[in-house]
């Protein structure tokens, strides 16, 4: 019965709140790459354990763009209707947004645009391909209700560790991808926060990591996932690791900003604070160490 009430409450908020705040000055972030970006935290044998850490709880100041291009309250799994071939779990997106709001209230409402698809290699993200076109289409749709694209969060490369040629070509292909995204979105210095691999599907992990860590582009930051704990499959980050990665991504993004004052607005700041208070009041009796829905 508790789960039923929670479901009704989440549905009410999902339908009511975006109407009020989706058109505000959202800070929009594109989440792209493969399964560790879409999230496999808590997924074992293609089944998610439904555990949501406190850092990934819903917040009325965090929205997600659904597969049908509508803004809604962001809830885990963020990529549930985008990366549909396998079960999704906890990824870094919610922890990133929560951490960002906690460290800089001037960010305002955060709009997350899930685009990651598991098992994809970098050549599938090349300009003209379906994944690339979907990313650009979703990014452009995200702008229609107002807001600004503030950054691209990218975590990919595990699939490129299988074949030596793919690993050797990875740096060039990835750099072209970044440049094309910036050009097609008309954002030549769009902040990009990429993740250096923690694992891989093949033997060329270090070769791909070298390409990632050795890339030098304006407004590109790299966070290193090496050493973060993995699920039993030895490939995907655990839920706690995804939370840690979310914090790392937020810190890296804040380093790209010349001044936190750039987005200062009393109106936006109130929008950031109000949802936290409202959500806390609605769910204070329900949120303990776990939240299932």
Short mmCIF file of C-alpha atoms in Angstrom, two decimals:
data_model
loop_
_atom_site.label_atom_id
_atom_site.label_comp_id
_atom_site.label_asym_id
_atom_site.label_seq_id
_atom_site.Cartn_x
_atom_site.Cartn_y
_atom_site.Cartn_z
CA UNK A 1 0.00 0.00 0.00
CA UNK A 2 2.87 2.36 0.79
CA UNK A 3 4.30 1.78 -2.68
CA UNK A 4 0.92 2.55 -4.20
CA UNK A 5 0.64 5.86 -2.34
CA UNK A 6 4.18 6.78 -3.31
CA UNK A 7 3.44 5.98 -6.94
CA UNK A 8 0.35 8.20 -6.91
CA UNK A 9 2.28 11.03 -5.26
CA UNK A 10 5.13 10.81 -7.76
CA UNK A 11 2.68 10.75 -10.67
CA UNK A 12 0.92 13.84 -9.30
CA UNK A 13 4.16 15.75 -8.94
CA UNK A 14 5.39 14.56 -12.34
CA UNK A 15 2.31 15.93 -14.07
CA UNK A 16 1.86 19.13 -12.07
CA UNK A 17 5.28 20.55 -11.33
CA UNK A 18 6.88 20.60 -14.80
CA UNK A 19 4.00 22.77 -16.04
CA UNK A 20 5.12 25.41 -13.56
CA UNK A 21 8.89 25.22 -13.79
CA UNK A 22 9.85 23.51 -17.06
CA UNK A 23 9.83 26.83 -18.93
CA UNK A 24 12.13 28.49 -16.37
CA UNK A 25 15.82 29.05 -17.03
CA UNK A 26 16.83 25.43 -16.88
CA UNK A 27 20.45 24.38 -16.84
CA UNK A 28 20.38 21.52 -19.33
CA UNK A 29 22.86 18.65 -19.33
CA UNK A 30 23.15 15.93 -21.97
CA UNK A 31 24.00 12.47 -20.60
CA UNK A 32 25.53 10.24 -23.27
CA UNK A 33 27.72 7.19 -23.76
CA UNK A 34 27.00 3.58 -22.92
CA UNK A 35 25.79 1.47 -20.04
CA UNK A 36 27.82 3.00 -17.21
CA UNK A 37 26.29 6.37 -18.06
CA UNK A 38 22.76 5.04 -18.48
CA UNK A 39 23.30 3.19 -15.20
CA UNK A 40 23.65 -0.41 -14.14
CA UNK A 41 24.07 0.30 -10.44
CA UNK A 42 22.15 -2.36 -8.51
CA UNK A 43 21.59 -4.49 -11.62
CA UNK A 44 22.55 -8.14 -11.33
CA UNK A 45 21.50 -10.76 -13.88
CA UNK A 46 19.56 -8.06 -15.75
CA UNK A 47 17.40 -7.30 -12.71
CA UNK A 48 17.54 -4.02 -10.80
CA UNK A 49 17.33 -4.24 -7.01
CA UNK A 50 15.21 -1.03 -6.89
CA UNK A 51 17.46 0.58 -4.29
CA UNK A 52 17.75 4.34 -4.67
CA UNK A 53 20.46 6.02 -2.56
CA UNK A 54 19.57 9.30 -0.81
CA UNK A 55 21.80 11.22 -3.21
CA UNK A 56 19.54 10.10 -6.05
CA UNK A 57 16.17 10.85 -4.47
CA UNK A 58 13.75 12.88 -6.61
CA UNK A 59 13.96 16.64 -6.27
CA UNK A 60 11.49 19.06 -7.84
CA UNK A 61 14.45 21.07 -9.14
CA UNK A 62 15.65 18.10 -11.23
CA UNK A 63 13.80 17.18 -14.41
CA UNK A 64 14.43 14.63 -17.15
CA UNK A 65 13.48 14.69 -20.81
CA UNK A 66 11.51 11.53 -21.51
CA UNK A 67 11.78 9.45 -24.68
CA UNK A 68 8.70 11.23 -26.04
CA UNK A 69 10.39 14.62 -25.44
CA UNK A 70 8.38 15.75 -22.43
CA UNK A 71 9.88 17.19 -19.26
CA UNK A 72 9.00 15.26 -16.12
CA UNK A 73 10.25 14.82 -12.58
CA UNK A 74 13.57 12.99 -12.77
CA UNK A 75 13.56 9.59 -11.07
CA UNK A 76 15.81 6.56 -11.27
CA UNK A 77 16.45 4.86 -13.58
CA UNK A 78 16.97 7.99 -15.70
CA UNK A 79 17.49 6.02 -18.92
CA UNK A 80 14.62 3.57 -18.48
CA UNK A 81 12.91 4.58 -21.73
CA UNK A 82 16.09 5.32 -23.71
CA UNK A 83 18.39 2.35 -23.06
CA UNK A 84 15.71 -0.30 -23.35
CA UNK A 85 17.57 -3.44 -24.45
CA UNK A 86 18.62 -4.28 -20.88
CA UNK A 87 17.57 -3.37 -17.36
CA UNK A 88 18.74 0.03 -16.19
CA UNK A 89 19.57 0.90 -12.63
CA UNK A 90 21.29 3.78 -10.87
CA UNK A 91 23.60 5.97 -12.94
CA UNK A 92 25.58 9.12 -12.14
CA UNK A 93 23.01 11.64 -13.43
CA UNK A 94 20.83 12.13 -10.35
CA UNK A 95 23.78 12.30 -7.95
CA UNK A 96 25.42 14.79 -10.33
CA UNK A 97 22.37 17.05 -10.36
CA UNK A 98 21.84 16.82 -6.59
CA UNK A 99 25.48 17.59 -5.90
CA UNK A 100 25.44 20.51 -8.32
CA UNK A 101 22.37 22.02 -6.68
CA UNK A 102 23.91 21.58 -3.26
CA UNK A 103 27.11 23.34 -4.24
CA UNK A 104 25.74 26.13 -6.43
CA UNK A 105 22.13 27.22 -6.00
CA UNK A 106 22.47 29.67 -8.89
CA UNK A 107 22.28 26.72 -11.28
CA UNK A 108 18.50 26.78 -10.87
CA UNK A 109 16.38 23.96 -12.25
CA UNK A 110 18.49 21.15 -13.71
CA UNK A 111 17.20 19.48 -16.87
CA UNK A 112 18.78 16.10 -17.63
CA UNK A 113 18.63 14.75 -21.18
CA UNK A 114 19.34 10.98 -21.14
CA UNK A 115 20.87 9.73 -24.41
CA UNK A 116 23.19 6.85 -23.40
CA UNK A 117 22.75 3.38 -24.87
CA UNK A 118 24.53 0.31 -23.53
CA UNK A 119 26.95 -1.75 -25.61
CA UNK A 120 27.69 1.00 -28.14
CA UNK A 121 31.16 1.82 -29.46
CA UNK A 122 32.43 5.23 -30.47
CA UNK A 123 31.94 4.63 -34.21
CA UNK A 124 28.20 4.26 -33.58
CA UNK A 125 28.19 7.80 -32.19
CA UNK A 126 29.71 9.30 -35.33
CA UNK A 127 27.94 12.24 -36.97
CA UNK A 128 25.17 10.97 -39.26
CA UNK A 129 24.53 7.80 -37.26
CA UNK A 130 21.27 7.11 -35.43
CA UNK A 131 22.69 7.63 -31.95
CA UNK A 132 24.24 10.95 -32.95
CA UNK A 133 21.06 12.15 -34.63
CA UNK A 134 19.00 11.16 -31.61
CA UNK A 135 21.34 13.07 -29.29
CA UNK A 136 21.12 16.25 -31.39
CA UNK A 137 17.36 15.90 -31.78
CA UNK A 138 16.84 15.48 -28.05
CA UNK A 139 19.20 18.33 -27.20
CA UNK A 140 17.34 20.67 -29.54
CA UNK A 141 13.98 19.53 -28.16
CA UNK A 142 15.21 20.23 -24.63
CA UNK A 143 15.70 23.88 -25.55
CA UNK A 144 12.17 24.42 -26.82
CA UNK A 145 10.74 25.02 -23.35
CA UNK A 146 13.48 27.46 -22.41
CA UNK A 147 16.84 26.99 -20.79
CA UNK A 148 20.49 26.67 -21.80
CA UNK A 149 22.60 23.62 -22.53
CA UNK A 150 25.33 23.85 -19.89
CA UNK A 151 27.27 20.70 -20.56
CA UNK A 152 27.72 17.22 -22.01
CA UNK A 153 28.47 14.37 -19.60
CA UNK A 154 30.12 11.49 -21.46
CA UNK A 155 30.99 7.99 -20.23
CA UNK A 156 31.80 5.51 -22.99
CA UNK A 157 34.58 3.37 -24.36
CA UNK A 158 34.22 -0.05 -22.76
CA UNK A 159 33.11 -1.53 -26.09
CA UNK A 160 36.14 -0.05 -27.85
CA UNK A 161 38.54 -2.10 -25.71
CA UNK A 162 37.79 -5.34 -27.58
CA UNK A 163 39.40 -4.58 -30.93
CA UNK A 164 42.90 -3.12 -31.20
CA UNK A 165 42.02 -0.98 -34.22
CA UNK A 166 39.06 0.53 -32.37
CA UNK A 167 41.24 1.24 -29.33
CA UNK A 168 43.95 2.87 -31.45
CA UNK A 169 41.39 5.04 -33.28
CA UNK A 170 39.43 5.92 -30.18
CA UNK A 171 41.02 9.27 -29.39
CA UNK A 172 40.56 10.63 -32.91
CA UNK A 173 37.00 9.38 -33.19
CA UNK A 174 36.03 10.75 -29.79
CA UNK A 175 37.57 14.15 -30.48
CA UNK A 176 35.67 14.35 -33.78
CA UNK A 177 32.47 13.47 -31.93
CA UNK A 178 33.00 16.29 -29.43
CA UNK A 179 33.78 18.82 -32.16
CA UNK A 180 30.76 17.78 -34.22
CA UNK A 181 28.38 18.02 -31.25
CA UNK A 182 29.65 21.49 -30.42
CA UNK A 183 29.34 22.59 -34.04
CA UNK A 184 25.85 21.18 -34.59
CA UNK A 185 24.54 22.65 -31.35
CA UNK A 186 26.22 25.98 -32.18
CA UNK A 187 28.07 25.81 -28.86
CA UNK A 188 31.79 25.94 -29.78
CA UNK A 189 33.00 25.91 -26.17
CA UNK A 190 30.31 23.69 -24.65
CA UNK A 191 31.72 22.22 -21.40
CA UNK A 192 32.33 18.50 -21.76
CA UNK A 193 32.96 16.29 -18.74
CA UNK A 194 34.19 12.87 -19.79
CA UNK A 195 34.88 9.81 -17.66
CA UNK A 196 38.06 7.76 -18.06
CA UNK A 197 37.25 4.07 -17.99
CA UNK A 198 37.07 1.99 -14.85
CA UNK A 199 36.70 -1.24 -16.82
CA UNK A 200 36.31 -2.65 -20.30
CA UNK A 201 35.02 -5.55 -22.32
CA UNK A 202 38.41 -6.40 -23.83
CA UNK A 203 42.16 -6.27 -23.32
CA UNK A 204 42.78 -2.74 -24.58
CA UNK A 205 41.42 -0.79 -21.64
CA UNK A 206 44.65 1.11 -21.03
CA UNK A 207 44.92 2.08 -24.68
CA UNK A 208 41.44 3.64 -24.61
CA UNK A 209 42.19 5.30 -21.27
CA UNK A 210 45.35 6.82 -22.72
CA UNK A 211 43.25 8.35 -25.49
CA UNK A 212 40.79 9.76 -22.98
CA UNK A 213 43.37 11.10 -20.54
CA UNK A 214 45.55 12.50 -23.32
CA UNK A 215 42.85 14.56 -25.00
CA UNK A 216 43.32 18.32 -24.89
CA UNK A 217 40.32 20.43 -25.85
CA UNK A 218 39.07 23.75 -24.54
CA UNK A 219 36.50 23.30 -21.75
CA UNK A 220 37.07 19.56 -21.57
CA UNK A 221 37.47 17.99 -18.14
CA UNK A 222 38.20 14.35 -17.38
CA UNK A 223 37.29 12.49 -14.21
CA UNK A 224 38.88 9.11 -13.63
CA UNK A 225 36.62 6.22 -12.63
CA UNK A 226 39.52 3.81 -12.21
CA UNK A 227 39.38 2.24 -8.78
CA UNK A 228 35.66 2.67 -8.25
CA UNK A 229 33.95 -0.56 -7.19
CA UNK A 230 32.27 -2.72 -9.81
CA UNK A 231 29.29 -5.03 -9.89
CA UNK A 232 29.99 -8.81 -9.94
CA UNK A 233 30.18 -8.65 -13.75
CA UNK A 234 33.44 -6.72 -13.42
CA UNK A 235 32.22 -4.17 -15.94
CA UNK A 236 29.57 -1.91 -14.42
CA UNK A 237 29.86 0.51 -11.54
CA UNK A 238 28.00 -0.28 -8.33
CA UNK A 239 25.38 2.08 -6.94
CA UNK A 240 27.79 3.67 -4.42
CA UNK A 241 30.34 4.12 -7.20
CA UNK A 242 27.77 5.84 -9.38
CA UNK A 243 27.00 8.23 -6.53
CA UNK A 244 30.71 8.98 -6.12
CA UNK A 245 31.01 9.52 -9.86
CA UNK A 246 28.08 11.93 -9.80
CA UNK A 247 29.88 14.06 -7.21
CA UNK A 248 33.07 13.94 -9.28
CA UNK A 249 31.23 15.08 -12.39
CA UNK A 250 29.62 17.97 -10.52
CA UNK A 251 32.97 19.12 -9.15
CA UNK A 252 34.54 18.92 -12.61
CA UNK A 253 31.70 20.89 -14.19
CA UNK A 254 32.00 23.64 -11.61
CA UNK A 255 35.67 23.98 -12.55
CA UNK A 256 34.62 24.95 -16.10
CA UNK A 257 32.67 27.95 -14.86
CA UNK A 258 34.62 31.23 -14.68
CA UNK A 259 32.28 32.49 -11.97
CA UNK A 260 29.29 31.10 -10.15
CA UNK A 261 27.86 34.60 -10.35
CA UNK A 262 27.21 34.20 -14.07
CA UNK A 263 23.86 32.55 -13.41
CA UNK A 264 22.92 34.49 -10.29
CA UNK A 265 19.20 35.24 -10.10
CA UNK A 266 17.07 35.62 -6.99
CA UNK A 267 14.13 34.07 -8.83
CA UNK A 268 16.08 31.00 -9.89
CA UNK A 269 17.57 30.57 -6.44
CA UNK A 270 14.10 30.47 -4.90
CA UNK A 271 13.06 27.88 -7.45
CA UNK A 272 15.97 25.74 -6.31
CA UNK A 273 15.15 26.01 -2.63
CA UNK A 274 11.35 25.71 -2.85
CA UNK A 275 11.26 22.27 -4.49
CA UNK A 276 13.58 20.84 -1.85
CA UNK A 277 11.32 22.07 0.93
CA UNK A 278 8.14 20.92 -0.79
CA UNK A 279 9.51 17.50 -1.62
CA UNK A 280 10.86 17.08 1.87
CA UNK A 281 7.47 17.93 3.34
CA UNK A 282 5.59 15.55 1.06
CA UNK A 283 7.87 12.60 1.63
CA UNK A 284 9.52 13.12 5.00
CA UNK A 285 7.61 10.18 6.45
CA UNK A 286 8.38 7.91 3.52
CA UNK A 287 12.05 8.45 2.84
CA UNK A 288 14.33 6.42 5.06
CA UNK A 289 17.33 4.53 3.94
CA UNK A 290 15.44 3.26 0.88
CA UNK A 291 12.89 4.57 -1.58
CA UNK A 292 11.20 2.05 -3.84
CA UNK A 293 8.86 2.80 -6.71
#
